[in-house]
Amino acid sequence: MSESIVPPEVRPKPAVPAKPPHVAAPSPTAPHGPSGLGGGGSTLLGYIGIDTIIEQMRKKTMKAGFDFNIMIVGHSGLGKSTLVNTLFKSQVSRWSSGWGGEHKIPKTVEIKAVSHVIEEGGVKMKLTVIDTPGFGDQINNENCWDPISKYINEQYEKFLKEEVNIARKKRIPDTRVHCCLYFISPTGHSLRQLDIEFMKHLSRVVNIIPVIAKSDTMTPDEKNEFKHRVRKELETHGIEYYPQNEFDDDMEDKNENDKIREAMPFAVVGSDKEFQVNGKRVLGRKTAWGVVEVENPNHCEFALLRDFLIRSHLQDLKEVTHNIHYETYRARRLNDNGGLHPISANNTQESNL
Amino acid sequence: FEISKWNQYVGFATLPNQVHRKSVKKGFDFTLMVAGESGMGKSTLVNSLFLTDLYKDRKLLNAEERINQTVEIIKHTVDIEEKGVKLKLTIVDTPGFGDAVNNNECWKPITDYIDQQFEQYFRDESGLNRKNIQDNRVHCCLYFIPPFGHGLRPVDVEFMKALHEKVNVVPLIAKADCLTPSEIKKLKDRVRDEIERFGIKVYQFPECDSDEDEEFKQLDKELKECCPFAVIGSNTVVEARGQRVRGRLYPWGIVEVENQSHCDFVKLRNILIRSHMHDLKDVTCDMHYENYRAQCIQDMTRFLFILHAVVKLTQDNRMESPIPMLPLPTPDVETDRLIKMKDEELARMQEMLNKMQQQIHDGKDQ
């Protein structure tokens, strides 16, 4: 009986990952040595296909969707809501268009979280924007970061309680703050005391990304000088902003992150209005002397911030929050309590923080 | 008899010229205070207004150095001469204002300073040698409102309310080149609204004389509606539209400081220097200073009145005075006269009291 040589099954190569170079391409015609299996079998010393797990993961996560929680902090009027809307190209913050609503300054710092589901390329993201109106707006701003700190820790506590449960949910709802955008006022001089106090207190608890707001108020030279001075001051006070030095995994990460750290804080401008410039429609701000283009790297660093925040480090922000900040909180809680006991789902014990 | 025609002309119409010549010889002085958080462009604006470089040797403090900084008062004086007219300009700077985390009463050093100048002038005026009185009173305070907000912040309101009855407050919107024209309009409307709502008495431009021409009246009206002025300052010269102008060079365009469609710098300069400098001084003398003086005298006499009442009380009741005797201020002619007046008033009131007591006593007996 003649054996019909069945060509080995050639699985379609996954689109995303590149095959590692040392694995030879499967050849459909040449049999490689003894074939225990009827026909085929030549793939054993060839391509296995482990790398397709990435594709499987991708499919699963696409189905499940992403959660991303971003907090915006800065005193009133720095364009926080506009910037977030510009970043995610949707009206995701509380105010639909800057000056629309009644901007009353609340007497204490409030925490307002608004969630939206946005979709792009088949990927669904549940984006929660946490606004902090009232921060830095009073005459006496002492400890105005306490409500913010409390909120962040409360989210960690919520997650911890779920984790420690006997009957755990399959996917613990993640309300932890993955990223805190801190808006620096573009005075052109240096950081304000409140900026330093806030970042000192919170950089060990959450990922802080400082940005220079409304940077169209500075000329390029003033911008560079200001950025340089701000970086020096952050260094002097030992404030580790994201991406933190100590969490770089390997040389490749370190090189990439070093470049980003050198360019931070990003000087940004936000806008949700479009104007015609050189035949193109661009997002920008129109003044009597020209149009500030938001996505033009010569005008401001919005594009850099967006690429950094969304296109390259979104997942890393979540991982650092989970693996490092949350773990720190968890370790502290376990040590404090002498070990947390699994709580039943009905337990409504208050966190003793 | 004949009345010679040329005798009709007396000649006092030349008085304004004589005054003018004397003032020019004497020179003018003007004290301008600038207040607002650091980084609002105050120094740049002052330099732009007076075409000077007052802050050449200034060192900017970093945040660490500023941690324990309290509000300071720093004076810069410069003599400017233009077309034979001399101006002694004093700029009072207020570094540290509004920069701390806790800014409670951060305006107190500023109000204290203004009061001190008034007090010094009051003393000088009441003194014997009045020929060379130095007028260090603050004639105008430019308050810089950040353009980043949605209107007045609590600290802005409190500051202006603490100062509006002591000095001419002129609110400005700082660094206006970061706002689009519609944003400027919204902000100005909002600020004007809040100024009225909170009862802040900013400096009011005087009404036009009814005999001024229409064009002047129109300009005046525009000026008043432009408040608060949205300003930009710059001392660097850039090339724009083929000319060399003072401005700021951005990648997207050039902001010209003296271009009225870009900002209100020209309006502010005209108001401050070219048309209303004298009025600012007059209002300071006639209103703010007089208020201070009246209040001061009233406080003094009230203090003395209470003192005298206490003395009388202790004398009548032969009790140990619970309040220690405070030293009286150095008496001068004015105070003595007032004391005597109050003494007489006290005596009259005492007499009335005695009469009433007598009446009650009589009433009880019956």
XYZ file of C-alpha atoms in Angstrom:
719
model
C 0.000 0.000 0.000
C 1.530 3.228 -1.007
C 1.533 5.858 1.597
C -0.018 9.001 0.489
C 2.107 11.753 1.799
C -0.187 14.075 3.408
C 1.331 17.450 3.606
C 1.603 18.664 7.182
C -1.092 20.938 8.285
C -0.088 24.478 7.661
C -1.879 26.645 10.092
C -2.478 30.205 9.022
C 0.230 32.373 10.521
C -1.093 34.879 13.091
C -1.049 38.488 11.968
C 0.450 40.082 15.100
C 3.627 38.472 16.329
C 6.698 37.828 14.209
C 8.053 34.345 14.307
C 11.311 33.990 16.165
C 14.055 33.680 13.530
C 15.521 30.368 14.662
C 12.447 28.346 13.829
C 12.548 27.239 10.217
C 9.502 27.722 8.073
C 7.422 24.610 7.717
C 7.972 23.008 4.378
C 4.952 21.286 2.936
C 6.942 18.944 0.710
C 10.118 17.758 2.396
C 9.673 15.063 5.011
C 12.119 15.531 7.874
C 13.166 12.142 9.172
C 10.963 9.446 10.631
C 7.355 10.152 10.674
C 5.530 8.260 13.338
C 2.303 9.809 12.335
C 0.595 9.018 9.086
C 1.868 11.620 6.749
C 2.820 14.984 8.181
C 4.799 14.772 11.430
C 7.528 16.900 9.930
C 6.397 19.834 12.052
C 7.816 18.397 15.280
C 11.234 19.880 14.735
C 9.832 22.872 13.003
C 7.247 25.367 13.852
C 5.045 24.560 16.850
C 2.928 27.601 16.991
C 3.236 28.551 20.635
C 3.409 32.116 19.610
C -0.181 32.012 18.454
C -1.144 32.211 22.079
C -0.655 35.913 21.739
C -3.320 35.963 19.071
C -5.618 33.935 21.305
C -5.037 36.340 24.168
C -5.727 39.233 21.883
C -9.008 37.760 20.771
C -10.051 37.125 24.350
C -9.156 40.551 25.611
C -10.883 42.149 22.676
C -14.012 40.285 23.614
C -13.678 41.150 27.281
C -12.783 44.768 26.729
C -10.464 47.024 28.683
C -11.008 49.115 31.749
C -9.036 52.279 32.120
C -9.372 54.752 34.954
C -7.713 58.114 34.627
C -7.777 60.820 37.239
C -7.251 64.477 36.370
C -5.942 66.854 39.009
C -5.156 70.536 38.814
C -6.711 73.778 39.821
C -9.684 75.145 37.991
C -9.294 76.489 34.483
C -6.219 74.586 33.328
C -8.060 72.865 30.507
C -8.216 69.449 32.118
C -11.554 68.399 30.720
C -10.751 69.726 27.267
C -7.475 67.815 27.223
C -9.069 64.529 28.206
C -11.733 64.996 25.559
C -9.010 65.703 23.005
C -6.989 62.660 24.082
C -9.829 60.257 23.656
C -11.479 62.129 20.816
C -14.825 61.977 22.602
C -16.758 63.969 25.131
C -15.697 61.837 28.048
C -15.296 64.374 30.780
C -18.005 65.973 32.862
C -18.135 69.138 30.826
C -19.012 68.587 27.227
C -17.257 71.655 25.914
C -15.175 73.620 28.349
C -17.272 76.625 29.189
C -20.643 75.001 28.773
C -21.667 74.483 32.358
C -21.752 76.519 35.516
C -18.232 76.466 36.817
C -18.796 76.993 40.501
C -15.791 76.328 42.662
C -16.814 73.828 45.350
C -15.747 74.548 48.905
C -13.942 71.239 49.339
C -12.326 68.919 46.881
C -14.910 66.638 45.298
C -14.327 63.425 43.430
C -16.518 62.943 40.385
C -16.157 59.823 38.263
C -17.782 59.554 34.840
C -17.609 56.399 32.717
C -17.975 55.965 28.987
C -17.480 53.000 26.694
C -15.536 53.932 23.595
C -14.756 51.612 20.753
C -12.018 51.609 18.152
C -10.982 48.851 15.741
C -13.161 46.278 17.439
C -11.606 47.042 20.826
C -13.964 48.252 23.509
C -12.657 50.398 26.334
C -14.571 51.382 29.416
C -12.940 54.671 30.200
C -13.565 56.284 33.559
C -12.494 59.886 33.989
C -12.188 60.929 37.611
C -12.338 64.661 38.031
C -11.308 66.512 41.175
C -13.023 69.899 41.171
C -12.028 72.218 43.961
C -8.403 71.122 44.111
C -6.114 74.086 44.680
C -8.849 76.662 44.271
C -9.324 77.778 47.848
C -7.394 80.408 49.714
C -6.204 77.771 52.144
C -5.311 74.618 50.288
C -3.687 72.707 53.086
C -4.216 68.988 52.780
C -6.529 69.445 49.838
C -5.049 66.231 48.474
C -6.525 64.199 51.336
C -9.842 63.454 49.618
C -7.902 62.336 46.538
C -5.593 60.107 48.522
C -8.564 58.668 50.340
C -10.362 57.888 47.079
C -7.368 56.108 45.606
C -6.905 53.985 48.695
C -10.594 53.201 48.802
C -10.380 51.723 45.311
C -7.457 49.565 46.360
C -9.450 48.475 49.396
C -12.443 47.582 47.234
C -10.274 45.458 44.993
C -8.580 43.840 47.974
C -11.878 42.886 49.540
C -12.986 41.239 46.311
C -9.729 39.403 45.946
C -9.829 38.057 49.444
C -13.390 36.805 49.115
C -14.187 33.110 49.305
C -16.514 33.286 46.359
C -14.629 35.538 44.007
C -16.035 37.109 40.909
C -14.506 35.900 37.676
C -13.400 39.349 36.712
C -12.981 41.703 39.631
C -14.294 45.098 38.594
C -11.267 47.345 38.500
C -11.948 50.843 39.739
C -8.349 51.509 40.772
C -6.834 54.667 39.439
C -4.394 53.627 36.741
C -3.078 57.031 35.954
C -3.201 60.489 37.487
C -2.630 63.377 35.118
C -1.372 66.307 37.149
C -1.736 69.703 35.497
C 1.008 72.208 36.134
C 0.194 75.869 35.696
C 2.392 77.397 32.960
C 3.780 80.235 34.997
C 7.124 80.018 33.288
C 8.929 80.248 36.628
C 8.866 76.951 38.512
C 6.590 74.536 40.309
C 4.243 75.908 42.905
C 4.377 74.673 46.446
C 1.050 72.937 46.085
C 2.338 71.027 43.042
C 5.258 69.704 45.029
C 3.195 68.801 48.061
C 0.644 66.922 45.998
C 3.137 64.968 43.953
C 5.247 64.151 46.982
C 2.267 62.701 48.786
C 0.852 60.774 45.890
C 3.675 59.587 43.673
C 4.140 56.510 45.855
C 0.486 55.605 45.692
C -0.478 56.133 42.083
C 1.165 56.685 38.691
C 1.510 60.428 38.291
C 2.029 61.933 34.867
C 2.713 65.654 35.148
C 1.707 67.785 32.172
C 2.154 71.478 31.568
C -1.262 72.847 30.823
C -2.193 75.551 28.344
C 1.330 75.627 27.028
C 0.409 77.977 24.202
C 1.156 80.727 26.659
C 4.899 80.090 26.383
C 7.304 80.614 23.515
C 9.520 77.604 22.621
C 12.460 78.957 24.617
C 10.353 79.672 27.674
C 8.869 76.204 27.382
C 12.211 74.461 27.356
C 13.518 76.487 30.257
C 10.399 75.827 32.269
C 10.454 72.102 31.564
C 14.072 71.900 32.536
C 13.467 73.729 35.789
C 10.431 71.620 36.617
C 12.344 68.397 36.009
C 15.129 69.567 38.267
C 12.714 70.460 41.019
C 10.973 67.112 40.778
C 14.344 65.452 41.065
C 15.349 67.581 44.037
C 12.239 66.572 45.902
C 12.584 62.909 45.021
C 9.306 62.792 43.150
C 9.172 59.763 40.896
C 6.704 60.377 38.142
C 5.590 57.686 35.710
C 7.450 55.957 34.105
C 9.332 55.379 37.300
C 13.019 54.586 37.090
C 12.876 51.693 39.488
C 10.273 49.756 37.547
C 12.115 49.474 34.257
C 12.185 45.777 33.420
C 15.128 45.583 31.083
C 17.534 47.646 29.057
C 15.129 48.022 26.188
C 12.458 49.420 28.507
C 14.985 51.592 30.245
C 16.198 53.167 27.027
C 12.721 53.858 25.810
C 11.582 55.198 29.154
C 14.694 57.309 29.603
C 13.868 59.110 26.401
C 10.344 59.714 27.622
C 11.449 60.846 31.056
C 13.784 63.373 29.481
C 10.935 64.822 27.449
C 8.522 65.072 30.350
C 6.579 66.925 31.541
C 4.811 67.270 28.205
C 3.698 70.779 27.379
C 0.221 70.355 25.964
C -2.652 72.249 24.470
C -6.128 70.807 24.162
C -8.942 71.644 21.834
C -12.161 70.199 20.533
C -12.599 72.675 17.693
C -11.382 72.233 14.159
C -9.964 74.861 11.861
C -8.765 74.954 8.310
C -4.987 75.251 8.021
C -3.220 74.837 4.674
C -6.154 73.006 3.231
C -6.383 70.523 6.078
C -8.773 70.436 8.935
C -6.891 70.383 12.213
C -7.786 70.525 15.893
C -6.637 73.806 17.268
C -7.124 77.183 18.824
C -7.592 80.206 16.635
C -6.209 83.533 17.788
C -5.730 86.826 16.041
C -2.153 85.927 15.172
C -2.420 82.330 14.078
C -3.811 78.901 14.747
C -2.261 76.751 17.439
C -2.402 73.229 16.066
C -2.872 70.658 18.777
C -1.370 67.752 16.852
C 1.541 69.658 15.365
C 4.711 68.631 17.216
C 6.230 72.045 16.544
C 3.410 73.728 18.393
C 2.951 71.536 21.423
C 3.605 68.058 22.723
C 0.063 66.761 22.703
C 0.876 64.110 20.118
C 3.755 62.873 22.274
C 1.508 62.640 25.317
C -1.168 60.829 23.405
C 1.210 58.318 21.888
C 2.860 57.730 25.219
C -0.298 57.473 27.256
C -2.520 55.593 24.878
C -0.556 54.025 22.096
C 2.396 52.583 23.979
C 2.017 52.617 27.730
C -1.652 52.128 28.427
C -1.260 48.504 29.408
C 1.913 49.217 31.336
C 0.117 51.830 33.408
C -2.407 49.225 34.418
C 0.285 46.670 35.180
C 2.327 49.000 37.343
C -0.825 49.953 39.207
C -1.700 46.310 39.778
C 1.724 44.802 40.358
C 3.305 47.568 42.326
C 1.028 50.186 43.807
C -1.750 47.771 44.617
C 0.654 45.185 45.984
C 2.241 47.808 48.216
C -1.162 48.702 49.556
C -2.061 45.035 50.007
C 1.156 44.202 51.833
C 0.634 47.145 54.145
C -2.923 46.097 54.917
C -1.983 42.489 55.546
C 0.808 43.526 57.867
C -1.404 45.950 59.723
C -4.145 43.455 60.308
C -1.983 40.462 61.034
C -3.495 38.777 57.995
C -6.844 39.420 56.425
C -9.418 36.687 56.715
C -11.522 35.805 53.718
C -14.599 37.898 54.000
C -17.955 36.592 52.861
C -19.613 38.461 50.073
C -22.126 39.987 52.466
C -19.601 41.495 54.787
C -19.885 45.243 54.801
C -16.973 45.951 57.089
C -15.582 49.444 56.736
C -11.973 49.801 55.764
C -9.969 50.889 58.754
C -7.794 53.206 56.761
C -14.000 158.209 29.845
C -12.298 155.730 27.612
C -11.750 152.096 28.344
C -8.708 151.083 26.448
C -9.371 147.882 24.686
C -6.131 146.213 25.569
C -6.779 146.778 29.278
C -9.650 144.255 29.102
C -7.172 141.465 28.965
C -6.088 140.667 32.508
C -3.807 137.809 31.620
C -4.635 135.070 34.078
C -5.481 132.788 31.201
C -1.801 131.982 31.209
C -2.136 130.363 34.613
C -2.317 126.799 33.270
C 0.932 127.415 31.455
C 2.544 128.744 34.595
C 1.361 125.735 36.565
C 2.601 123.530 33.797
C 6.031 125.133 33.807
C 6.332 124.875 37.568
C 5.284 121.219 37.604
C 7.667 120.391 34.853
C 10.427 121.951 36.882
C 9.362 120.139 40.018
C 8.764 116.829 38.281
C 6.100 114.269 39.003
C 6.064 111.196 41.109
C 3.923 108.127 40.782
C 3.761 104.978 42.864
C 2.415 101.873 41.195
C 1.845 98.602 42.988
C 1.685 95.278 41.158
C 0.062 92.282 42.800
C -0.717 88.750 41.720
C 0.743 85.289 41.900
C 4.213 84.658 40.620
C 4.481 83.896 36.940
C 1.692 86.215 35.839
C 4.033 88.416 33.821
C 3.953 91.367 36.224
C 7.604 92.281 35.854
C 7.476 91.932 32.099
C 4.427 94.171 31.920
C 5.993 96.856 34.096
C 9.090 96.801 31.944
C 6.950 97.052 28.825
C 4.860 99.918 30.175
C 7.772 102.076 31.147
C 10.336 100.799 28.664
C 12.769 100.005 31.434
C 14.511 96.961 32.782
C 13.774 97.214 36.459
C 14.234 93.535 37.148
C 17.607 92.975 35.583
C 19.256 91.430 38.594
C 16.322 89.506 39.862
C 16.882 85.911 40.837
C 13.912 83.648 40.565
C 13.472 81.432 43.594
C 12.723 77.802 43.076
C 9.888 76.076 44.893
C 12.061 74.829 47.735
C 13.359 78.295 48.528
C 9.860 79.635 48.438
C 8.457 77.187 50.979
C 8.759 79.457 53.954
C 8.566 82.681 52.088
C 6.036 85.178 53.312
C 4.706 88.016 51.236
C 7.353 90.679 50.872
C 7.136 94.271 49.776
C 9.920 95.368 47.475
C 10.263 98.852 46.015
C 12.072 99.732 42.801
C 12.528 103.386 41.979
C 13.481 104.750 38.608
C 13.725 108.275 37.238
C 12.369 108.644 33.751
C 12.637 111.751 31.657
C 10.776 112.377 28.451
C 10.620 115.663 26.547
C 11.850 117.566 29.539
C 9.283 116.139 31.923
C 10.698 114.194 34.827
C 8.875 111.321 36.441
C 10.013 109.595 39.586
C 8.399 106.216 39.248
C 8.185 103.809 42.174
C 7.080 100.254 41.567
C 5.967 98.344 44.627
C 6.288 94.635 44.062
C 4.644 91.970 46.185
C 6.512 88.695 45.671
C 5.102 85.713 47.460
C 1.476 86.773 47.206
C -0.791 83.800 46.648
C 2.046 81.340 46.172
C 1.784 79.336 49.358
C -0.395 76.335 49.971
C -2.199 78.245 52.705
C -2.820 81.797 51.569
C -5.006 82.948 54.430
C -4.718 86.698 54.786
C -1.772 86.802 52.432
C -2.824 90.336 51.566
C -2.227 91.584 55.095
C 1.397 92.677 54.483
C 0.124 94.594 51.461
C -2.688 96.401 53.272
C -0.297 97.101 56.135
C 2.159 98.659 53.711
C -0.490 100.897 52.163
C -1.676 101.982 55.604
C 1.862 102.704 56.675
C 2.351 105.064 53.746
C -0.877 106.832 54.631
C 0.137 107.062 58.242
C 3.497 108.492 57.369
C 1.901 111.086 55.114
C -0.637 111.938 57.801
C 2.105 112.493 60.311
C 4.139 114.562 57.881
C 1.130 116.625 56.950
C 0.348 117.322 60.582
C 3.918 118.146 61.332
C 5.767 121.426 61.382
C 8.026 121.206 58.345
C 5.773 120.518 55.411
C 7.899 121.862 52.617
C 9.478 118.623 51.512
C 6.878 116.008 52.222
C 7.657 112.777 50.451
C 4.562 111.284 48.934
C 4.986 107.533 49.086
C 1.305 106.760 48.981
C 0.339 104.074 46.528
C -1.531 105.676 43.662
C -2.608 102.593 41.804
C -2.584 98.840 42.261
C -2.556 96.621 39.181
C -4.037 93.273 40.113
C -3.203 90.392 37.805
C -5.979 87.846 37.359
C -4.805 84.529 35.892
C -6.244 83.814 32.439
C -6.484 80.132 33.272
C -9.552 80.375 35.416
C -13.212 80.720 34.734
C -13.529 84.039 36.532
C -12.450 85.370 39.886
C -11.078 82.902 42.393
C -11.701 83.221 46.139
C -8.258 84.716 46.657
C -8.883 87.339 43.941
C -12.157 88.405 45.534
C -10.731 88.595 49.036
C -7.685 90.537 47.934
C -9.614 93.130 45.988
C -12.123 93.560 48.786
C -9.335 94.091 51.282
C -7.831 96.794 49.104
C -10.598 98.550 47.232
C -11.100 101.168 49.893
C -7.437 101.865 50.344
C -6.082 102.137 46.836
C -7.205 102.411 43.221
C -7.512 98.795 42.117
C -7.177 98.176 38.394
C -7.798 94.490 37.595
C -5.991 93.039 34.592
C -6.206 89.712 32.825
C -2.617 88.531 32.640
C -0.912 86.594 29.826
C -3.893 87.134 27.584
C -2.151 85.571 24.598
C -3.248 82.122 25.706
C -6.900 82.987 25.166
C -8.889 83.163 21.960
C -10.940 86.319 21.345
C -14.177 84.656 22.374
C -12.598 83.274 25.533
C -11.359 86.737 26.439
C -14.807 88.185 26.000
C -16.383 85.468 28.128
C -13.809 85.903 30.848
C -14.160 89.682 30.891
C -17.933 89.431 31.124
C -17.640 86.931 33.894
C -15.114 88.988 35.857
C -17.135 92.194 35.450
C -20.212 90.354 36.621
C -18.458 88.946 39.673
C -16.906 92.297 40.550
C -20.374 93.749 40.708
C -21.840 90.778 42.508
C -19.218 90.805 45.249
C -19.372 94.571 45.609
C -15.757 95.203 44.673
C -15.092 98.867 44.050
C -12.481 98.952 41.343
C -11.104 102.210 39.999
C -13.772 104.001 37.991
C -12.747 106.160 35.088
C -14.184 109.615 35.527
C -17.068 110.646 33.346
C -16.336 112.603 30.220
C -16.981 116.304 30.295
C -20.148 117.058 28.423
C -18.365 119.476 26.157
C -15.916 116.903 24.794
C -16.339 115.940 21.169
C -18.156 112.801 20.097
C -15.035 110.959 19.066
C -13.500 111.402 22.488
C -16.696 110.298 24.166
C -16.817 107.219 21.970
C -13.223 106.330 22.828
C -13.956 106.844 26.488
C -16.973 104.552 26.278
C -14.910 101.845 24.559
C -12.285 102.116 27.229
C -14.748 101.610 30.026
C -16.280 98.589 28.344
C -12.895 97.055 27.894
C -12.319 96.580 31.577
C -10.676 94.445 32.860
C -7.848 94.919 30.367
C -6.432 91.755 28.827
C -2.704 92.402 28.639
C 0.463 90.900 27.283
C 3.932 92.182 27.982
C 7.202 91.833 26.173
C 10.514 93.538 26.003
C 11.893 91.503 23.149
C 11.746 92.925 19.676
C 10.573 90.687 16.868
C 10.048 91.198 13.193
C 6.401 91.238 12.151
C 4.871 92.378 8.889
C 8.140 93.924 7.864
C 8.423 96.030 11.001
C 10.327 95.657 14.202
C 7.841 95.505 17.030
C 7.750 94.388 20.635
C 6.186 90.979 20.763
C 6.298 87.302 21.435
C 7.369 84.839 18.779
C 5.399 81.601 18.658
C 5.635 78.826 16.091
C 2.125 79.672 14.989
C 2.392 83.408 14.812
C 3.648 86.568 16.378
C 1.823 88.406 19.134
C 2.387 92.127 18.940
C 2.158 93.893 22.262
C 1.148 97.208 20.784
C -1.391 95.840 18.344
C -4.824 96.707 19.652
C -6.426 93.730 17.997
C -4.054 91.435 19.889
C -4.400 92.802 23.413
C -5.321 95.819 25.515
C -1.790 96.832 26.388
C -2.032 100.120 24.533
C -5.302 100.962 26.246
C -3.790 100.237 29.637
C -0.718 102.301 28.917
C -2.785 105.206 27.709
C -5.039 105.098 30.732
C -2.248 104.686 33.208
C 0.215 107.137 31.801
C -1.223 109.307 29.135
C -4.631 110.248 30.409
C -5.399 109.155 33.913
C -2.189 109.320 35.875
C -3.197 112.570 37.406
C -6.694 111.384 38.151
C -5.320 108.295 39.861
C -3.270 110.539 42.108
C -6.219 112.807 42.772
C -8.494 109.946 43.731
C -5.794 108.606 46.009
C -5.460 111.977 47.728
C -9.096 112.987 47.758
C -10.750 109.712 48.488
C -8.566 106.940 49.810
C -6.281 109.095 51.867
C -9.109 111.199 53.242
C -10.980 108.026 54.181
C -7.923 106.795 55.963
C -7.430 110.084 57.715
C -11.031 110.350 58.846
C -10.997 106.778 60.041
C -7.723 107.333 61.825
C -8.946 110.404 63.622
C -12.188 108.714 64.505
C -10.344 105.723 65.891
C -8.054 107.942 67.888
C -10.822 109.963 69.431
C -12.903 106.905 70.111
C -9.940 105.412 71.852
C -9.464 108.540 73.909
C -13.176 108.727 74.631
C -13.176 105.213 76.016
C -10.064 105.988 77.982
C -11.638 109.029 79.523
C -14.833 107.152 80.262
C -12.876 104.476 82.032
C -10.997 107.048 84.037
C -14.222 108.743 85.031
C -15.731 105.392 85.970
C -12.869 104.412 88.193
C -12.879 107.821 89.836
C -16.604 107.625 90.567
C -16.620 104.096 91.895
C -13.300 104.245 93.613
C -12.502 100.839 92.144
C -9.233 99.514 91.050
C -8.992 100.203 87.377
C -9.288 96.840 85.656
C -7.766 98.231 82.528
C -4.157 99.308 82.677
C -3.480 102.905 81.791
C -2.139 103.022 78.263
C 0.269 105.755 77.294
C -1.421 108.494 75.330
C -0.095 109.179 71.852
C 2.101 112.235 71.452
C -0.373 115.061 71.614
C -0.380 117.634 68.880
C -2.576 120.595 68.153
C -5.262 118.690 66.286
C -5.523 115.915 68.833
C -5.591 118.342 71.742
C -8.454 120.191 70.217
C -10.361 116.976 69.675
C -9.645 115.813 73.199
C -11.022 119.076 74.547
C -14.097 118.669 72.359
C -14.658 115.173 73.619
C -14.090 116.297 77.177
C -16.827 118.848 76.847
C -19.086 116.253 75.291
C -18.351 113.876 78.128
C -19.110 116.575 80.676
C -22.434 117.301 79.005
C -23.346 113.609 78.956
C -22.367 113.239 82.594
C -24.610 116.145 83.457
C -27.507 114.593 81.580
C -26.938 111.283 83.317
C -26.989 113.002 86.710
C -30.243 114.730 85.852
C -31.811 111.426 84.820
C -30.605 109.675 87.923
C -32.089 112.479 90.013
C -35.417 112.110 88.232
C -35.528 108.384 88.863
C -34.578 108.921 92.460
C -37.339 111.499 92.900
C -39.792 109.197 91.141
C -38.984 106.381 93.562
C -39.489 108.539 96.560
C -42.989 109.471 95.582
